[in-house]
Amino acid sequence: MAESTQIVIPLYPGVTHLDFTGPHQVLCRLPGVQVVVASVGAKDIDADGLTFGGLADLAKVEHADVLCVPGGLGATEAMLDEPYMAQVNRLAAGAKYLTSVCTGSLILAATGRLRGKRAACHWAWRELLEPFGAIVDESRVARDGNIITGGGVTAGIDFALVLAAELAGEETARAIQLTLEYAPAPPFDSGRPETATPETRVRIARVFEGLMPDRRAAALEAARRLETV
């Protein structure tokens, strides 16, 4: 790893905070790494009842060695937010690694850089990668060249450990995992559609069903914009 590696996490309204705080907790412990959390205009970002302030101005971040885009319900609007996407595109152009967590991969896809590439996403929304020409990967962490993407929300910690091993070596990543006592042992085997009960799947499907039309429309519009560039 280079003596100084800059990881940039570009936030937007409606981001899911664990999508970036999970990876941040891992990545900020890497030697020789600076993690920059930024937003358009350095505006405070509200996320699930928490407010994140003291952010960098995304337009003033000169470069990203690693670009890490988090997901969230706000990704629907972020894909079509021209000022935000302009900065994501700018930083992505010079990044050594393009990465994301959850529906952050939809934002990466909206830059056109996932065409023909395997990418992970939250299980409920991963089909929306297809209009961008991305290849849906159901893995918890997917890698295709310099593109490393995590699945839904908590997969961000797994993703971050994979990235940590890439940047600083496996032993360093293992040490960080031990320091954080990351040894998941959930009380229910309900973290994937394949293992959740039918009742749970139906309950969550009803929630997401109402959100899908707007998300699909946004993905199709973002994909259309790529075709006209």
GROMACS .gro file of C-alpha atoms in nm:
model
  229
    1MET     CA    1   0.000   0.000   0.000
    2ALA     CA    2   0.119   0.352  -0.074
    3GLU     CA    3   0.233   0.566   0.218
    4SER     CA    4  -0.087   0.768   0.195
    5THR     CA    5  -0.411   0.629   0.056
    6GLN     CA    6  -0.723   0.845   0.043
    7ILE     CA    7  -1.061   0.674   0.072
    8VAL     CA    8  -1.355   0.900  -0.011
    9ILE     CA    9  -1.710   0.826   0.100
   10PRO     CA   10  -1.958   1.056  -0.078
   11LEU     CA   11  -2.276   1.099   0.126
   12TYR     CA   12  -2.618   1.219   0.013
   13PRO     CA   13  -2.955   1.277   0.182
   14GLY     CA   14  -3.126   0.951   0.270
   15VAL     CA   15  -2.808   0.745   0.296
   16THR     CA   16  -2.820   0.442   0.527
   17HIS     CA   17  -2.568   0.522   0.799
   18LEU     CA   18  -2.446   0.166   0.859
   19ASP     CA   19  -2.360   0.145   0.489
   20PHE     CA   20  -2.073   0.385   0.555
   21THR     CA   21  -2.015   0.379   0.931
   22GLY     CA   22  -1.954   0.004   0.923
   23PRO     CA   23  -1.683   0.027   0.656
   24HIS     CA   24  -1.551   0.349   0.810
   25GLN     CA   25  -1.492   0.176   1.144
   26VAL     CA   26  -1.275  -0.082   0.968
   27LEU     CA   27  -1.099   0.138   0.715
   28CYS     CA   28  -1.005   0.421   0.952
   29ARG     CA   29  -0.784   0.172   1.138
   30LEU     CA   30  -0.566   0.100   0.837
   31PRO     CA   31  -0.213   0.239   0.855
   32GLY     CA   32  -0.138   0.519   0.612
   33VAL     CA   33  -0.501   0.570   0.518
   34GLN     CA   34  -0.711   0.886   0.532
   35VAL     CA   35  -1.086   0.835   0.515
   36VAL     CA   36  -1.269   1.144   0.390
   37VAL     CA   37  -1.645   1.163   0.437
   38ALA     CA   38  -1.794   1.433   0.215
   39SER     CA   39  -2.120   1.577   0.088
   40VAL     CA   40  -2.219   1.832  -0.174
   41GLY     CA   41  -2.147   2.173  -0.027
   42ALA     CA   42  -2.028   2.011   0.299
   43LYS     CA   43  -2.392   2.003   0.408
   44ASP     CA   44  -2.493   1.803   0.713
   45ILE     CA   45  -2.653   1.473   0.624
   46ASP     CA   46  -2.949   1.322   0.808
   47ALA     CA   47  -2.951   0.943   0.809
   48ASP     CA   48  -3.206   0.733   0.995
   49GLY     CA   49  -3.245   0.988   1.272
   50LEU     CA   50  -2.876   1.071   1.308
   51THR     CA   51  -2.714   1.387   1.172
   52PHE     CA   52  -2.361   1.372   1.036
   53GLY     CA   53  -2.175   1.704   1.032
   54GLY     CA   54  -1.822   1.834   0.988
   55LEU     CA   55  -1.815   1.680   0.642
   56ALA     CA   56  -1.577   1.775   0.363
   57ASP     CA   57  -1.708   1.960   0.058
   58LEU     CA   58  -1.727   1.693  -0.211
   59ALA     CA   59  -1.632   1.939  -0.485
   60LYS     CA   60  -1.314   2.032  -0.298
   61VAL     CA   61  -1.192   1.675  -0.254
   62GLU     CA   62  -0.910   1.663  -0.506
   63HIS     CA   63  -0.887   1.290  -0.559
   64ALA     CA   64  -0.986   0.947  -0.434
   65ASP     CA   65  -0.757   0.648  -0.440
   66VAL     CA   66  -1.060   0.449  -0.330
   67LEU     CA   67  -1.414   0.569  -0.392
   68CYS     CA   68  -1.667   0.402  -0.161
   69VAL     CA   69  -2.032   0.479  -0.237
   70PRO     CA   70  -2.285   0.384   0.032
   71GLY     CA   71  -2.647   0.294  -0.033
   72GLY     CA   72  -2.978   0.397   0.115
   73LEU     CA   73  -3.330   0.488   0.015
   74GLY     CA   74  -3.187   0.823  -0.095
   75ALA     CA   75  -2.990   0.648  -0.369
   76THR     CA   76  -3.304   0.680  -0.583
   77GLU     CA   77  -3.268   1.058  -0.588
   78ALA     CA   78  -2.887   1.056  -0.579
   79MET     CA   79  -2.867   0.870  -0.912
   80LEU     CA   80  -3.043   1.166  -1.075
   81ASP     CA   81  -2.878   1.443  -0.871
   82GLU     CA   82  -2.654   1.609  -1.129
   83PRO     CA   83  -2.425   1.802  -0.888
   84TYR     CA   84  -2.371   1.489  -0.678
   85MET     CA   85  -2.319   1.260  -0.976
   86ALA     CA   86  -2.078   1.507  -1.136
   87GLN     CA   87  -1.848   1.479  -0.834
   88VAL     CA   88  -1.886   1.101  -0.811
   89ASN     CA   89  -1.793   1.076  -1.179
   90ARG     CA   90  -1.496   1.307  -1.135
   91LEU     CA   91  -1.354   1.112  -0.843
   92ALA     CA   92  -1.431   0.775  -1.002
   93ALA     CA   93  -1.231   0.871  -1.310
   94GLY     CA   94  -0.906   0.881  -1.114
   95ALA     CA   95  -0.971   0.616  -0.849
   96LYS     CA   96  -0.766   0.298  -0.828
   97TYR     CA   97  -1.058   0.113  -0.671
   98LEU     CA   98  -1.430   0.170  -0.725
   99THR     CA   99  -1.634   0.030  -0.440
  100SER     CA  100  -1.981   0.041  -0.291
  101VAL     CA  101  -2.211  -0.099  -0.028
  102CYS     CA  102  -2.575  -0.197  -0.075
  103THR     CA  103  -2.755   0.022  -0.331
  104GLY     CA  104  -2.442   0.232  -0.363
  105SER     CA  105  -2.369   0.002  -0.657
  106LEU     CA  106  -2.667   0.157  -0.838
  107ILE     CA  107  -2.498   0.495  -0.805
  108LEU     CA  108  -2.171   0.349  -0.933
  109ALA     CA  109  -2.364   0.189  -1.217
  110ALA     CA  110  -2.511   0.530  -1.303
  111THR     CA  111  -2.157   0.646  -1.384
  112GLY     CA  112  -2.141   0.383  -1.658
  113ARG     CA  113  -1.846   0.207  -1.500
  114LEU     CA  114  -2.023  -0.118  -1.411
  115ARG     CA  115  -2.120  -0.209  -1.765
  116GLY     CA  116  -2.016  -0.569  -1.821
  117LYS     CA  117  -1.890  -0.594  -1.462
  118ARG     CA  118  -2.011  -0.818  -1.180
  119ALA     CA  119  -2.157  -0.623  -0.889
  120ALA     CA  120  -2.338  -0.692  -0.563
  121CYS     CA  121  -2.633  -0.501  -0.424
  122HIS     CA  122  -2.903  -0.538  -0.160
  123TRP     CA  123  -3.110  -0.842  -0.256
  124ALA     CA  124  -3.431  -0.641  -0.295
  125TRP     CA  125  -3.286  -0.403  -0.553
  126ARG     CA  126  -3.012  -0.590  -0.735
  127GLU     CA  127  -3.224  -0.640  -1.048
  128LEU     CA  128  -3.199  -0.264  -1.099
  129LEU     CA  129  -2.832  -0.310  -1.192
  130GLU     CA  130  -2.941  -0.473  -1.517
  131PRO     CA  131  -3.051  -0.157  -1.706
  132PHE     CA  132  -2.694  -0.031  -1.661
  133GLY     CA  133  -2.547  -0.342  -1.823
  134ALA     CA  134  -2.399  -0.468  -1.496
  135ILE     CA  135  -2.393  -0.838  -1.413
  136VAL     CA  136  -2.582  -0.911  -1.092
  137ASP     CA  137  -2.372  -1.101  -0.841
  138GLU     CA  138  -2.557  -1.244  -0.540
  139SER     CA  139  -2.239  -1.273  -0.333
  140ARG     CA  140  -2.205  -1.087  -0.004
  141VAL     CA  141  -1.890  -0.928  -0.148
  142ALA     CA  142  -1.826  -0.930  -0.522
  143ARG     CA  143  -1.506  -0.839  -0.701
  144ASP     CA  144  -1.446  -0.774  -1.069
  145GLY     CA  145  -1.102  -0.628  -1.130
  146ASN     CA  146  -1.072  -0.299  -0.943
  147ILE     CA  147  -1.443  -0.297  -0.859
  148ILE     CA  148  -1.535  -0.432  -0.515
  149THR     CA  149  -1.899  -0.418  -0.410
  150GLY     CA  150  -2.081  -0.529  -0.096
  151GLY     CA  151  -2.437  -0.657  -0.066
  152GLY     CA  152  -2.695  -0.513   0.168
  153VAL     CA  153  -2.608  -0.289   0.463
  154THR     CA  154  -2.423  -0.520   0.708
  155ALA     CA  155  -2.224  -0.667   0.418
  156GLY     CA  156  -2.035  -0.338   0.432
  157ILE     CA  157  -1.824  -0.472   0.718
  158ASP     CA  158  -1.734  -0.786   0.523
  159PHE     CA  159  -1.659  -0.569   0.221
  160ALA     CA  160  -1.437  -0.341   0.428
  161LEU     CA  161  -1.231  -0.634   0.555
  162VAL     CA  162  -1.184  -0.754   0.197
  163LEU     CA  163  -1.071  -0.405   0.098
  164ALA     CA  164  -0.848  -0.381   0.407
  165ALA     CA  165  -0.673  -0.704   0.305
  166GLU     CA  166  -0.628  -0.565  -0.047
  167LEU     CA  167  -0.476  -0.240   0.078
  168ALA     CA  168  -0.274  -0.355   0.378
  169GLY     CA  169  -0.252  -0.733   0.367
  170GLU     CA  170  -0.456  -1.014   0.512
  171GLU     CA  171  -0.286  -1.016   0.852
  172THR     CA  172  -0.370  -0.650   0.907
  173ALA     CA  173  -0.731  -0.716   0.809
  174ARG     CA  174  -0.745  -1.013   1.046
  175ALA     CA  175  -0.605  -0.798   1.326
  176ILE     CA  176  -0.869  -0.531   1.269
  177GLN     CA  177  -1.140  -0.796   1.271
  178LEU     CA  178  -1.015  -0.924   1.605
  179THR     CA  179  -0.987  -0.573   1.748
  180LEU     CA  180  -1.350  -0.507   1.656
  181GLU     CA  181  -1.453  -0.853   1.777
  182TYR     CA  182  -1.635  -0.904   1.451
  183ALA     CA  183  -1.771  -1.254   1.498
  184PRO     CA  184  -2.133  -1.245   1.380
  185ALA     CA  185  -2.369  -1.485   1.553
  186PRO     CA  186  -2.720  -1.355   1.484
  187PRO     CA  187  -3.008  -1.493   1.691
  188PHE     CA  188  -3.210  -1.565   1.375
  189ASP     CA  189  -3.114  -1.710   1.039
  190SER     CA  190  -3.318  -1.444   0.864
  191GLY     CA  191  -3.060  -1.231   0.686
  192ARG     CA  192  -3.125  -1.360   0.332
  193PRO     CA  193  -3.447  -1.433   0.145
  194GLU     CA  194  -3.334  -1.793   0.110
  195THR     CA  195  -3.323  -1.846   0.486
  196ALA     CA  196  -3.598  -1.614   0.612
  197THR     CA  197  -3.938  -1.761   0.691
  198PRO     CA  198  -4.215  -1.722   0.429
  199GLU     CA  199  -4.402  -1.491   0.668
  200THR     CA  200  -4.100  -1.262   0.702
  201ARG     CA  201  -4.043  -1.257   0.327
  202VAL     CA  202  -4.403  -1.158   0.263
  203ARG     CA  203  -4.391  -0.885   0.526
  204ILE     CA  204  -4.079  -0.725   0.381
  205ALA     CA  205  -4.192  -0.773   0.022
  206ARG     CA  206  -4.497  -0.561   0.101
  207VAL     CA  207  -4.273  -0.281   0.228
  208PHE     CA  208  -4.039  -0.286  -0.070
  209GLU     CA  209  -4.319  -0.332  -0.324
  210GLY     CA  210  -4.433   0.024  -0.269
  211LEU     CA  211  -4.083   0.161  -0.320
  212MET     CA  212  -3.993  -0.031  -0.635
  213PRO     CA  213  -4.177   0.180  -0.898
  214ASP     CA  214  -3.989   0.500  -0.810
  215ARG     CA  215  -3.657   0.317  -0.780
  216ARG     CA  216  -3.704   0.140  -1.111
  217ALA     CA  217  -3.802   0.465  -1.281
  218ALA     CA  218  -3.494   0.638  -1.143
  219ALA     CA  219  -3.266   0.355  -1.254
  220LEU     CA  220  -3.413   0.355  -1.603
  221GLU     CA  221  -3.377   0.733  -1.628
  222ALA     CA  222  -3.017   0.722  -1.505
  223ALA     CA  223  -2.941   0.448  -1.757
  224ARG     CA  224  -3.106   0.655  -2.032
  225ARG     CA  225  -2.889   0.953  -1.945
  226LEU     CA  226  -2.580   0.738  -1.994
  227GLU     CA  227  -2.691   0.657  -2.346
  228THR     CA  228  -2.715   1.027  -2.433
  229VAL     CA  229  -2.374   1.126  -2.298
   0.00000   0.00000   0.00000
